[in-house]
DNA sequence: TTCATGTAATTAACCAGTTAGTTAAGATTG
DNA sequence: CAATCTTAACTAACTGGTTAATTACATGAA
């Protein structure tokens, strides 16, 4: 058959059953670091889901990348779907943790908004694979999959709620232009996220590496300026 | 096994081998409307790829939705991959056709930019499934798949080139703020596209239907204002 | 008019490769 | 001992793709 997927594989992993000539490799597991094994699987799953999407992801590939036996995936996670769900919690949980504190502080709306955008950007910039995982999620079925419902309630609603508050304050204080949160929020997310998920494409279009440190700094500045100009009076 | 996909199916199609009691159903194919058959397959493919991503799309499902035998897919298209490529050409070809004429006209940069954004928005609004297909594409492998190379060269480069020109003109005329096209372009795309690809998610978050006619009108106005405020001096 | 023949369009049935998930047995270590 | 983990073989279901037959129409000779 030999369909679509470009036959990834290779590097059959030189490691042979946990022991290496001179030194002991701290073989994952075996009372070693169960936490670390789980984390390793999760890391690998993020990468795999990001590159190949939810259906294209191969559990074998995840296990291999995590240097772990496939059976261990099913020791820690019920099935592929549960693993994906764990990935979502990891990604969005991290975002929420990074971003919510900003809303708790007592800055002026302007400042608060800038901090929020900056924090959001930094989180994504530090994990440029995340947008692809995310998009794999909201690419899903027309109506809300049960999974999406949960993710929306647990992560998006609180952030969206707080963001709406800030907007309200800013608008009432005549500092912000009057925008509908339902318009502003997805626009912001789009600006931040798409740059990263389109990075591979941009790389082929320009000569610059869109993910170089310098470029990212520039991009960050642009996003803040752009949003400021668009929102602030 | 019973993994991810929610067992779509149903409607086993009452039509039985071309003949129906009273009237002849204009059975697709068999010297019927070959053009229509091809188009029907493409339509179905757009929907399927949008909903389930490239690897998640099922050729059986596409055939069923197109009311056509699966083998006919392979009569018209070499394989699943070629079909996906045809979908891409359909989507991006349409966009290019809609958007490029704007650049040929001789409006002032300001006006030209607004026309461009409007045309882009309208095209997507008229085909809200397209963003998901698109994103399935640039979600793909880290580096440029050969396919992405082609799509980039054929569709994105010309548009990006023209957009850059307009930006240059506007900036030189002191009408636009000085922005890097490499920053502006993906931001714009993000603002336009993400609203639609996130629509299902938003639907669960708010009570409003994000795709109602009224909402789309509002959204369009917002996008134009937002971009104006951010770009124009 | 009729009949044979060619050809584009279409189908039902099938096949072979892939893949999620399982299982049984054993290894390692605190 | 119990928790953590490996190995490796196995299976049930699925899915892309093929094949051989079939249908409807067009053409042109008789």
Short mmCIF file of C-alpha atoms (C1' of nucleotides) in Angstrom, two decimals:
data_model
loop_
_atom_site.label_atom_id
_atom_site.label_comp_id
_atom_site.label_asym_id
_atom_site.label_seq_id
_atom_site.Cartn_x
_atom_site.Cartn_y
_atom_site.Cartn_z
CA UNK A 1 0.00 0.00 0.00
CA UNK A 2 2.56 2.54 1.11
CA UNK A 3 0.19 5.47 1.51
CA UNK A 4 0.53 9.10 2.47
CA UNK A 5 2.77 9.11 5.51
CA UNK A 6 6.41 9.40 4.54
CA UNK A 7 7.55 6.23 6.22
CA UNK A 8 8.99 7.71 9.33
CA UNK A 9 11.04 5.33 11.36
CA UNK A 10 14.74 4.90 11.13
CA UNK A 11 17.11 5.12 14.10
CA UNK A 12 16.13 1.73 15.41
CA UNK A 13 17.53 2.94 18.74
CA UNK A 14 20.97 1.66 19.58
CA UNK A 15 20.09 1.15 23.22
CA UNK A 16 19.84 -2.55 23.89
CA UNK A 17 17.66 -3.65 26.78
CA UNK A 18 18.71 -1.12 29.37
CA UNK A 19 22.37 -2.02 29.83
CA UNK A 20 25.27 -0.30 28.12
CA UNK A 21 28.92 -1.28 28.15
CA UNK A 22 30.47 0.91 30.85
CA UNK A 23 27.95 2.99 32.66
CA UNK A 24 24.45 2.23 33.71
CA UNK A 25 21.90 4.11 31.74
CA UNK A 26 19.32 5.30 34.24
CA UNK A 27 16.77 3.12 32.58
CA UNK A 28 13.42 4.76 32.70
CA UNK A 29 11.00 3.04 34.92
CA UNK A 30 11.64 0.12 37.19
CA UNK A 31 11.18 2.20 40.27
CA UNK A 32 13.32 4.70 38.51
CA UNK A 33 11.21 7.70 37.82
CA UNK A 34 7.64 6.73 37.13
CA UNK A 35 6.92 10.44 36.95
CA UNK A 36 9.65 10.87 34.39
CA UNK A 37 8.30 7.99 32.29
CA UNK A 38 4.88 9.49 32.22
CA UNK A 39 6.28 12.88 31.35
CA UNK A 40 8.44 11.42 28.65
CA UNK A 41 5.45 9.78 27.05
CA UNK A 42 3.54 13.01 27.24
CA UNK A 43 6.35 14.99 25.65
CA UNK A 44 6.59 12.50 22.81
CA UNK A 45 2.84 12.54 22.38
CA UNK A 46 2.77 16.32 22.07
CA UNK A 47 5.33 16.15 19.28
CA UNK A 48 3.62 13.30 17.48
CA UNK A 49 0.14 14.77 17.69
CA UNK A 50 1.47 18.12 16.58
CA UNK A 51 3.19 16.73 13.51
CA UNK A 52 0.60 14.26 12.36
CA UNK A 53 -2.69 15.32 13.83
CA UNK A 54 -4.92 13.24 15.99
CA UNK A 55 -5.67 10.41 13.58
CA UNK A 56 -2.26 10.48 11.93
CA UNK A 57 -0.40 10.04 15.19
CA UNK A 58 1.04 6.54 15.64
CA UNK A 59 1.17 5.05 19.10
CA UNK A 60 4.21 3.03 18.09
CA UNK A 61 6.00 6.22 17.11
CA UNK A 62 5.13 7.85 20.41
CA UNK A 63 6.46 4.89 22.37
CA UNK A 64 9.65 4.85 20.34
CA UNK A 65 10.24 8.57 20.76
CA UNK A 66 9.65 8.28 24.49
CA UNK A 67 12.14 5.40 24.72
CA UNK A 68 9.47 3.33 26.26
CA UNK A 69 7.62 0.19 25.33
CA UNK A 70 4.28 0.60 23.69
CA UNK A 71 2.61 -1.40 26.41
CA UNK A 72 3.63 1.27 28.85
CA UNK A 73 1.47 3.79 27.09
CA UNK A 74 -1.47 1.64 27.95
CA UNK A 75 -0.19 1.18 31.47
CA UNK A 76 -0.37 4.91 32.05
CA UNK A 77 -3.16 5.91 29.69
CA UNK A 78 -6.35 4.09 28.91
CA UNK A 79 -6.08 4.47 25.15
CA UNK A 80 -4.93 6.79 22.41
CA UNK A 81 -7.83 9.05 23.02
CA UNK A 82 -7.11 9.39 26.71
CA UNK A 83 -3.51 10.13 25.87
CA UNK A 84 -4.60 12.89 23.56
CA UNK A 85 -6.81 14.24 26.26
CA UNK A 86 -3.86 14.27 28.64
CA UNK A 87 -1.90 16.19 26.06
CA UNK A 88 -4.67 18.75 25.83
CA UNK A 89 -4.72 19.13 29.61
CA UNK A 90 -0.98 19.60 29.58
CA UNK A 91 -1.08 22.25 26.90
CA UNK A 92 -4.09 24.20 28.06
CA UNK A 93 -3.36 23.69 31.73
CA UNK A 94 0.02 25.28 31.17
CA UNK A 95 -1.54 28.18 29.35
CA UNK A 96 -4.10 28.79 32.03
CA UNK A 97 -1.46 28.63 34.74
CA UNK A 98 0.66 31.15 32.89
CA UNK A 99 -2.05 33.57 32.04
CA UNK A 100 -4.55 33.65 34.89
CA UNK A 101 -2.24 35.27 37.45
CA UNK A 102 -2.05 38.30 35.20
CA UNK A 103 -5.74 38.85 35.70
CA UNK A 104 -5.45 38.61 39.46
CA UNK A 105 -2.99 41.48 39.70
CA UNK A 106 -4.35 45.00 40.09
CA UNK A 107 -2.89 46.81 37.13
CA UNK A 108 -4.74 49.28 34.99
CA UNK A 109 -6.65 47.71 32.07
CA UNK A 110 -4.10 48.87 29.52
CA UNK A 111 -1.20 47.36 31.37
CA UNK A 112 -3.15 44.25 32.22
CA UNK A 113 -4.00 43.67 28.60
CA UNK A 114 -0.40 44.05 27.52
CA UNK A 115 0.73 41.65 30.19
CA UNK A 116 -1.87 39.15 29.12
CA UNK A 117 -0.90 39.29 25.48
CA UNK A 118 2.77 39.08 26.37
CA UNK A 119 2.27 36.10 28.65
CA UNK A 120 0.19 34.30 26.06
CA UNK A 121 2.79 34.98 23.40
CA UNK A 122 5.67 33.86 25.57
CA UNK A 123 3.95 30.64 26.46
CA UNK A 124 3.40 29.77 22.83
CA UNK A 125 6.85 30.95 21.79
CA UNK A 126 8.35 28.65 24.39
CA UNK A 127 6.27 25.76 23.05
CA UNK A 128 5.89 26.39 19.35
CA UNK A 129 4.42 22.93 18.80
CA UNK A 130 1.39 23.63 20.92
CA UNK A 131 -0.62 25.57 18.35
CA UNK A 132 -0.67 22.59 16.08
CA UNK A 133 -1.98 20.34 18.79
CA UNK A 134 -4.58 22.93 19.60
CA UNK A 135 -5.71 23.33 16.06
CA UNK A 136 -6.00 19.60 15.70
CA UNK A 137 -8.55 19.93 18.45
CA UNK A 138 -10.78 22.62 17.08
CA UNK A 139 -10.52 21.16 13.67
CA UNK A 140 -12.64 18.37 15.07
CA UNK A 141 -16.25 17.61 14.31
CA UNK A 142 -18.72 20.32 13.46
CA UNK A 143 -20.47 20.31 16.79
CA UNK A 144 -18.82 20.04 20.14
CA UNK A 145 -17.30 16.68 20.79
CA UNK A 146 -17.73 15.82 24.45
CA UNK A 147 -14.02 16.35 24.76
CA UNK A 148 -14.15 19.84 23.38
CA UNK A 149 -16.97 20.71 25.71
CA UNK A 150 -14.79 19.81 28.65
CA UNK A 151 -11.74 21.65 27.38
CA UNK A 152 -13.84 24.70 26.65
CA UNK A 153 -15.44 24.75 30.09
CA UNK A 154 -12.28 24.03 32.01
CA UNK A 155 -9.78 26.25 30.24
CA UNK A 156 -11.32 28.63 27.79
CA UNK A 157 -14.28 29.84 29.73
CA UNK A 158 -12.30 31.18 32.70
CA UNK A 159 -9.73 32.89 30.50
CA UNK A 160 -12.40 34.30 28.24
CA UNK A 161 -14.35 35.49 31.26
CA UNK A 162 -11.44 37.36 32.72
CA UNK A 163 -10.46 38.81 29.38
CA UNK A 164 -13.99 40.10 28.93
CA UNK A 165 -13.81 41.81 32.31
CA UNK A 166 -10.62 43.60 31.40
CA UNK A 167 -12.15 44.71 28.14
CA UNK A 168 -15.19 46.01 29.95
CA UNK A 169 -13.08 47.99 32.40
CA UNK A 170 -10.95 49.43 29.64
CA UNK A 171 -13.93 50.37 27.54
CA UNK A 172 -15.73 51.95 30.47
CA UNK A 173 -12.62 53.93 31.30
CA UNK A 174 -12.53 55.20 27.71
CA UNK A 175 -9.14 53.63 27.32
CA UNK A 176 -10.18 50.93 24.87
CA UNK A 177 -12.17 51.18 21.72
CA UNK A 178 -15.55 49.47 22.14
CA UNK A 179 -14.99 45.90 20.96
CA UNK A 180 -17.04 42.78 21.38
CA UNK A 181 -15.03 40.16 23.34
CA UNK A 182 -16.46 37.59 21.00
CA UNK A 183 -14.58 39.38 18.23
CA UNK A 184 -11.52 40.46 20.10
CA UNK A 185 -10.61 37.17 21.76
CA UNK A 186 -10.40 34.97 18.66
CA UNK A 187 -8.59 37.72 16.78
CA UNK A 188 -5.94 37.86 19.44
CA UNK A 189 -5.55 34.12 19.51
CA UNK A 190 -5.31 34.10 15.74
CA UNK A 191 -2.57 36.69 15.68
CA UNK A 192 -0.52 34.88 18.28
CA UNK A 193 -1.04 31.31 17.19
CA UNK A 194 -1.06 31.37 13.42
CA UNK A 195 2.43 32.72 13.10
CA UNK A 196 3.76 29.63 14.81
CA UNK A 197 1.60 27.04 13.16
CA UNK A 198 2.41 28.54 9.78
CA UNK A 199 6.11 28.77 10.53
CA UNK A 200 7.11 25.80 8.35
CA UNK A 201 5.23 27.32 5.46
CA UNK A 202 6.80 30.72 5.97
CA UNK A 203 10.21 29.18 6.06
CA UNK A 204 9.77 28.00 2.50
CA UNK A 205 8.42 31.40 1.47
CA UNK A 206 11.11 33.67 2.90
CA UNK A 207 14.77 33.20 3.46
CA UNK A 208 14.53 34.12 7.15
CA UNK A 209 14.03 31.50 9.85
CA UNK A 210 10.71 32.52 11.43
CA UNK A 211 11.63 30.82 14.70
CA UNK A 212 15.07 32.34 15.26
CA UNK A 213 15.49 34.08 18.59
CA UNK A 214 15.86 37.46 17.00
CA UNK A 215 12.82 37.02 14.80
CA UNK A 216 10.73 35.94 17.78
CA UNK A 217 11.73 39.08 19.65
CA UNK A 218 10.69 41.16 16.68
CA UNK A 219 7.46 39.28 16.36
CA UNK A 220 6.65 39.80 20.01
CA UNK A 221 7.15 43.53 19.68
CA UNK A 222 5.00 43.59 16.57
CA UNK A 223 2.15 41.74 18.22
CA UNK A 224 2.11 44.07 21.19
CA UNK A 225 2.22 47.16 19.02
CA UNK A 226 -0.38 45.80 16.63
CA UNK A 227 -2.83 44.95 19.36
CA UNK A 228 -2.19 48.23 21.14
CA UNK A 229 -2.86 50.24 18.03
CA UNK A 230 -5.98 48.27 17.31
CA UNK A 231 -7.44 48.35 20.80
CA UNK A 232 -6.23 51.43 22.65
CA UNK A 233 -7.69 54.83 21.97
CA UNK B 1 -10.78 -1.19 19.18
CA UNK B 2 -13.41 1.44 18.56
CA UNK B 3 -11.10 4.43 18.72
CA UNK B 4 -11.55 8.15 18.17
CA UNK B 5 -13.86 8.46 15.22
CA UNK B 6 -17.48 8.54 16.22
CA UNK B 7 -18.72 5.86 13.87
CA UNK B 8 -20.24 8.04 11.25
CA UNK B 9 -22.36 6.20 8.74
CA UNK B 10 -26.07 5.68 8.38
CA UNK B 11 -28.34 6.41 5.43
CA UNK B 12 -27.48 3.28 3.51
CA UNK B 13 -28.86 5.03 0.40
CA UNK B 14 -32.21 3.73 -0.79
CA UNK B 15 -31.28 4.01 -4.44
CA UNK B 16 -30.86 0.51 -5.80
CA UNK B 17 -28.72 0.04 -8.91
CA UNK B 18 -29.95 2.97 -10.94
CA UNK B 19 -33.61 2.20 -11.38
CA UNK B 20 -36.40 3.38 -9.13
CA UNK B 21 -40.05 2.45 -9.25
CA UNK B 22 -41.60 5.31 -11.21
CA UNK B 23 -39.08 7.83 -12.45
CA UNK B 24 -35.49 7.35 -13.49
CA UNK B 25 -33.08 8.88 -11.03
CA UNK B 26 -30.47 10.68 -13.11
CA UNK B 27 -27.93 8.24 -11.82
CA UNK B 28 -24.58 9.90 -11.55
CA UNK B 29 -22.07 8.58 -13.98
CA UNK B 30 -22.55 6.22 -16.83
CA UNK B 31 -22.44 8.97 -19.39
CA UNK B 32 -24.52 11.04 -17.04
CA UNK B 33 -22.58 14.06 -15.85
CA UNK B 34 -18.95 13.11 -15.44
CA UNK B 35 -18.19 16.72 -14.57
CA UNK B 36 -20.83 16.64 -11.89
CA UNK B 37 -19.46 13.38 -10.48
CA UNK B 38 -15.98 14.81 -10.19
CA UNK B 39 -17.31 17.96 -8.59
CA UNK B 40 -19.43 15.96 -6.20
CA UNK B 41 -16.42 13.98 -5.08
CA UNK B 42 -14.45 17.15 -4.56
CA UNK B 43 -17.21 18.74 -2.54
CA UNK B 44 -17.45 15.71 -0.33
CA UNK B 45 -13.69 15.59 0.03
CA UNK B 46 -13.54 19.19 1.20
CA UNK B 47 -16.05 18.42 3.92
CA UNK B 48 -14.39 15.18 4.98
CA UNK B 49 -10.87 16.58 5.07
CA UNK B 50 -12.10 19.61 6.96
CA UNK B 51 -13.82 17.57 9.61
CA UNK B 52 -11.29 14.83 10.13
CA UNK B 53 -7.96 16.10 8.89
CA UNK B 54 -5.82 14.55 6.28
CA UNK B 55 -5.12 11.21 7.93
CA UNK B 56 -8.51 11.00 9.60
CA UNK B 57 -10.43 11.41 6.38
CA UNK B 58 -11.95 8.14 5.14
CA UNK B 59 -12.15 7.50 1.45
CA UNK B 60 -15.20 5.36 2.04
CA UNK B 61 -16.91 8.24 3.74
CA UNK B 62 -16.07 10.60 0.90
CA UNK B 63 -17.48 8.18 -1.65
CA UNK B 64 -20.63 7.71 0.40
CA UNK B 65 -21.16 11.43 0.83
CA UNK B 66 -20.63 11.96 -2.90
CA UNK B 67 -23.17 9.20 -3.68
CA UNK B 68 -20.56 7.48 -5.73
CA UNK B 69 -18.70 4.22 -5.60
CA UNK B 70 -15.34 4.31 -3.91
CA UNK B 71 -13.60 3.02 -7.01
CA UNK B 72 -14.71 6.15 -8.80
CA UNK B 73 -12.50 8.21 -6.53
CA UNK B 74 -9.61 6.27 -7.94
CA UNK B 75 -10.92 6.64 -11.44
CA UNK B 76 -10.76 10.40 -11.18
CA UNK B 77 -7.89 10.80 -8.72
CA UNK B 78 -4.72 8.79 -8.44
CA UNK B 79 -4.99 8.23 -4.71
CA UNK B 80 -6.07 9.83 -1.46
CA UNK B 81 -3.11 12.13 -1.56
CA UNK B 82 -3.86 13.35 -5.06
CA UNK B 83 -7.44 13.95 -4.02
CA UNK B 84 -6.27 16.05 -1.13
CA UNK B 85 -4.03 17.95 -3.47
CA UNK B 86 -6.99 18.61 -5.74
CA UNK B 87 -8.89 19.91 -2.74
CA UNK B 88 -6.03 22.26 -1.96
CA UNK B 89 -5.99 23.54 -5.52
CA UNK B 90 -9.71 24.09 -5.34
CA UNK B 91 -9.50 26.02 -2.10
CA UNK B 92 -6.43 28.11 -2.80
CA UNK B 93 -7.19 28.54 -6.46
CA UNK B 94 -10.50 30.04 -5.47
CA UNK B 95 -8.85 32.36 -3.02
CA UNK B 96 -6.27 33.54 -5.49
CA UNK B 97 -8.91 34.13 -8.14
CA UNK B 98 -10.94 36.17 -5.71
CA UNK B 99 -8.13 38.21 -4.31
CA UNK B 100 -5.62 38.91 -7.04
CA UNK B 101 -7.88 41.19 -9.14
CA UNK B 102 -7.99 43.58 -6.21
CA UNK B 103 -4.27 44.12 -6.57
CA UNK B 104 -4.55 44.82 -10.28
CA UNK B 105 -6.91 47.74 -9.78
CA UNK B 106 -5.44 51.18 -9.28
CA UNK B 107 -6.84 52.28 -5.97
CA UNK B 108 -4.92 54.10 -3.29
CA UNK B 109 -3.08 51.78 -0.86
CA UNK B 110 -5.59 52.36 1.91
CA UNK B 111 -8.53 51.45 -0.25
CA UNK B 112 -6.70 48.58 -1.84
CA UNK B 113 -5.87 47.09 1.52
CA UNK B 114 -9.45 47.32 2.69
CA UNK B 115 -10.67 45.69 -0.50
CA UNK B 116 -8.16 42.92 -0.10
CA UNK B 117 -9.12 42.19 3.48
CA UNK B 118 -12.78 42.33 2.57
CA UNK B 119 -12.39 39.98 -0.37
CA UNK B 120 -10.37 37.53 1.70
CA UNK B 121 -12.96 37.63 4.45
CA UNK B 122 -15.87 37.16 2.09
CA UNK B 123 -14.26 34.20 0.42
CA UNK B 124 -13.74 32.45 3.72
CA UNK B 125 -17.14 33.44 5.03
CA UNK B 126 -18.71 31.90 1.96
CA UNK B 127 -16.72 28.70 2.55
CA UNK B 128 -16.35 28.40 6.29
CA UNK B 129 -14.97 24.87 6.00
CA UNK B 130 -11.92 25.95 4.08
CA UNK B 131 -9.84 27.17 7.00
CA UNK B 132 -9.88 23.74 8.49
CA UNK B 133 -8.65 22.14 5.31
CA UNK B 134 -5.95 24.77 5.12
CA UNK B 135 -4.84 24.24 8.63
CA UNK B 136 -4.67 20.54 8.09
CA UNK B 137 -2.09 21.45 5.48
CA UNK B 138 0.24 23.64 7.45
CA UNK B 139 -0.10 21.41 10.42
CA UNK B 140 1.93 18.96 8.38
CA UNK B 141 5.51 17.92 8.94
CA UNK B 142 8.07 20.32 10.36
CA UNK B 143 9.78 21.07 7.11
CA UNK B 144 8.14 21.68 3.79
CA UNK B 145 6.57 18.62 2.34
CA UNK B 146 6.96 18.69 -1.44
CA UNK B 147 3.25 19.37 -1.58
CA UNK B 148 3.51 22.42 0.64
CA UNK B 149 6.35 23.76 -1.44
CA UNK B 150 4.15 23.67 -4.49
CA UNK B 151 1.15 25.23 -2.80
CA UNK B 152 3.35 27.94 -1.34
CA UNK B 153 4.94 28.78 -4.68
CA UNK B 154 1.76 28.66 -6.67
CA UNK B 155 -0.66 30.44 -4.41
CA UNK B 156 0.95 32.11 -1.44
CA UNK B 157 3.95 33.66 -3.04
CA UNK B 158 2.02 35.75 -5.57
CA UNK B 159 -0.48 36.95 -3.00
CA UNK B 160 2.23 37.66 -0.48
CA UNK B 161 4.22 39.51 -3.11
CA UNK B 162 1.37 41.77 -4.06
CA UNK B 163 0.43 42.38 -0.45
CA UNK B 164 4.01 43.39 0.27
CA UNK B 165 3.89 45.90 -2.57
CA UNK B 166 0.75 47.52 -1.24
CA UNK B 167 2.31 47.73 2.20
CA UNK B 168 5.41 49.35 0.75
CA UNK B 169 3.36 51.93 -1.13
CA UNK B 170 1.27 52.71 1.90
CA UNK B 171 4.27 53.02 4.15
CA UNK B 172 6.14 55.23 1.70
CA UNK B 173 3.08 57.45 1.42
CA UNK B 174 3.03 57.77 5.22
CA UNK B 175 -0.43 56.27 5.22
CA UNK B 176 0.52 53.02 6.91
CA UNK B 177 2.51 52.42 10.00
CA UNK B 178 5.84 50.76 9.17
CA UNK B 179 5.15 47.04 9.42
CA UNK B 180 7.12 44.05 8.24
CA UNK B 181 5.04 42.06 5.71
CA UNK B 182 6.37 38.95 7.35
CA UNK B 183 4.55 40.06 10.48
CA UNK B 184 1.51 41.66 8.94
CA UNK B 185 0.51 38.91 6.52
CA UNK B 186 0.21 36.02 8.97
CA UNK B 187 -1.52 38.27 11.48
CA UNK B 188 -4.14 39.15 8.97
CA UNK B 189 -4.65 35.54 7.97
CA UNK B 190 -4.89 34.61 11.62
CA UNK B 191 -7.55 37.20 12.33
CA UNK B 192 -9.64 36.15 9.37
CA UNK B 193 -9.26 32.42 9.54
CA UNK B 194 -9.24 31.54 13.19
CA UNK B 195 -12.70 32.87 13.87
CA UNK B 196 -14.13 30.34 11.47
CA UNK B 197 -12.03 27.36 12.42
CA UNK B 198 -12.81 28.01 16.05
CA UNK B 199 -16.50 28.52 15.41
CA UNK B 200 -17.60 25.13 16.76
CA UNK B 201 -15.68 25.82 19.93
CA UNK B 202 -17.16 29.29 20.30
CA UNK B 203 -20.61 27.93 19.83
CA UNK B 204 -20.23 25.88 23.00
CA UNK B 205 -18.79 28.89 24.82
CA UNK B 206 -21.41 31.52 24.02
CA UNK B 207 -25.10 31.34 23.36
CA UNK B 208 -24.77 33.15 20.01
CA UNK B 209 -24.34 31.25 16.78
CA UNK B 210 -21.00 32.50 15.48
CA UNK B 211 -21.95 31.72 11.91
CA UNK B 212 -25.34 33.43 11.75
CA UNK B 213 -25.66 35.95 8.95
CA UNK B 214 -25.95 38.85 11.33
CA UNK B 215 -22.94 37.78 13.33
CA UNK B 216 -20.87 37.40 10.16
CA UNK B 217 -21.76 40.93 9.13
CA UNK B 218 -20.69 42.19 12.52
CA UNK B 219 -17.52 40.19 12.35
CA UNK B 220 -16.66 41.57 8.95
CA UNK B 221 -17.03 45.12 10.19
CA UNK B 222 -14.90 44.34 13.20
CA UNK B 223 -12.11 42.85 11.14
CA UNK B 224 -11.98 45.85 8.83
CA UNK B 225 -11.98 48.31 11.71
CA UNK B 226 -9.46 46.33 13.66
CA UNK B 227 -7.03 46.09 10.80
CA UNK B 228 -7.56 49.73 9.89
CA UNK B 229 -6.84 50.88 13.40
CA UNK B 230 -3.78 48.71 13.59
CA UNK B 231 -2.31 49.60 10.22
CA UNK B 232 -3.42 53.07 9.20
CA UNK B 233 -1.84 56.14 10.69
"C1'" DT C 1 -33.74 1.02 -39.03
"C1'" DT C 2 -31.02 -2.22 -36.97
"C1'" DC C 3 -27.18 -4.22 -35.09
"C1'" DA C 4 -22.38 -4.69 -33.80
"C1'" DT C 5 -18.72 -2.48 -31.59
"C1'" DG C 6 -16.00 0.87 -28.96
"C1'" DT C 7 -15.49 3.62 -25.01
"C1'" DA C 8 -16.27 6.49 -20.94
"C1'" DA C 9 -18.42 6.01 -16.55
"C1'" DT C 10 -19.52 3.20 -12.77
"C1'" DT C 11 -19.96 -0.61 -9.61
"C1'" DA C 12 -19.62 -4.82 -6.31
"C1'" DA C 13 -16.50 -7.57 -4.33
"C1'" DC C 14 -12.26 -8.29 -2.82
"C1'" DC C 15 -7.37 -8.04 -0.91
"C1'" DA C 16 -3.31 -6.99 1.53
"C1'" DG C 17 -1.11 -3.96 4.57
"C1'" DT C 18 -1.57 -1.27 8.76
"C1'" DT C 19 -2.58 -0.23 13.43
"C1'" DA C 20 -4.72 0.23 18.06
"C1'" DG C 21 -4.83 -2.42 21.66
"C1'" DT C 22 -3.97 -7.03 24.40
"C1'" DT C 23 -1.71 -10.50 26.78
"C1'" DA C 24 1.36 -13.55 29.08
"C1'" DA C 25 5.73 -14.08 31.01
"C1'" DG C 26 9.47 -12.25 33.09
"C1'" DA C 27 12.92 -8.69 34.75
"C1'" DT C 28 14.39 -5.18 38.04
"C1'" DT C 29 14.52 -2.80 42.31
"C1'" DG C 30 13.17 -0.73 46.77
"C1'" DC D 1 6.34 -8.69 47.87
"C1'" DA D 2 4.74 -5.06 44.94
"C1'" DA D 3 5.26 -1.56 41.79
"C1'" DT D 4 7.33 -0.48 37.54
"C1'" DC D 5 8.62 -1.82 33.22
"C1'" DT D 6 10.15 -4.82 28.97
"C1'" DT D 7 9.62 -8.10 25.26
"C1'" DA D 8 7.37 -9.91 21.72
"C1'" DA D 9 3.93 -12.22 19.72
"C1'" DC D 10 -0.82 -11.79 18.52
"C1'" DT D 11 -5.51 -10.28 16.87
"C1'" DA D 12 -9.49 -7.96 15.36
"C1'" DA D 13 -10.81 -4.33 12.88
"C1'" DC D 14 -10.08 -1.12 9.58
"C1'" DT D 15 -8.82 1.09 5.28
"C1'" DG D 16 -6.49 2.38 0.98
"C1'" DG D 17 -6.44 0.65 -3.24
"C1'" DT D 18 -7.39 -2.97 -7.14
"C1'" DT D 19 -9.97 -5.75 -10.39
"C1'" DA D 20 -13.17 -7.59 -13.38
"C1'" DA D 21 -17.51 -6.98 -14.76
"C1'" DT D 22 -21.41 -3.82 -16.17
"C1'" DT D 23 -23.97 0.08 -18.07
"C1'" DA D 24 -25.24 3.67 -21.20
"C1'" DC D 25 -24.43 5.99 -24.96
"C1'" DA D 26 -22.23 7.05 -29.61
"C1'" DT D 27 -20.78 5.71 -34.09
"C1'" DG D 28 -21.17 3.72 -38.34
"C1'" DA D 29 -21.90 -0.19 -41.40
"C1'" DA D 30 -25.47 -3.08 -43.50
#
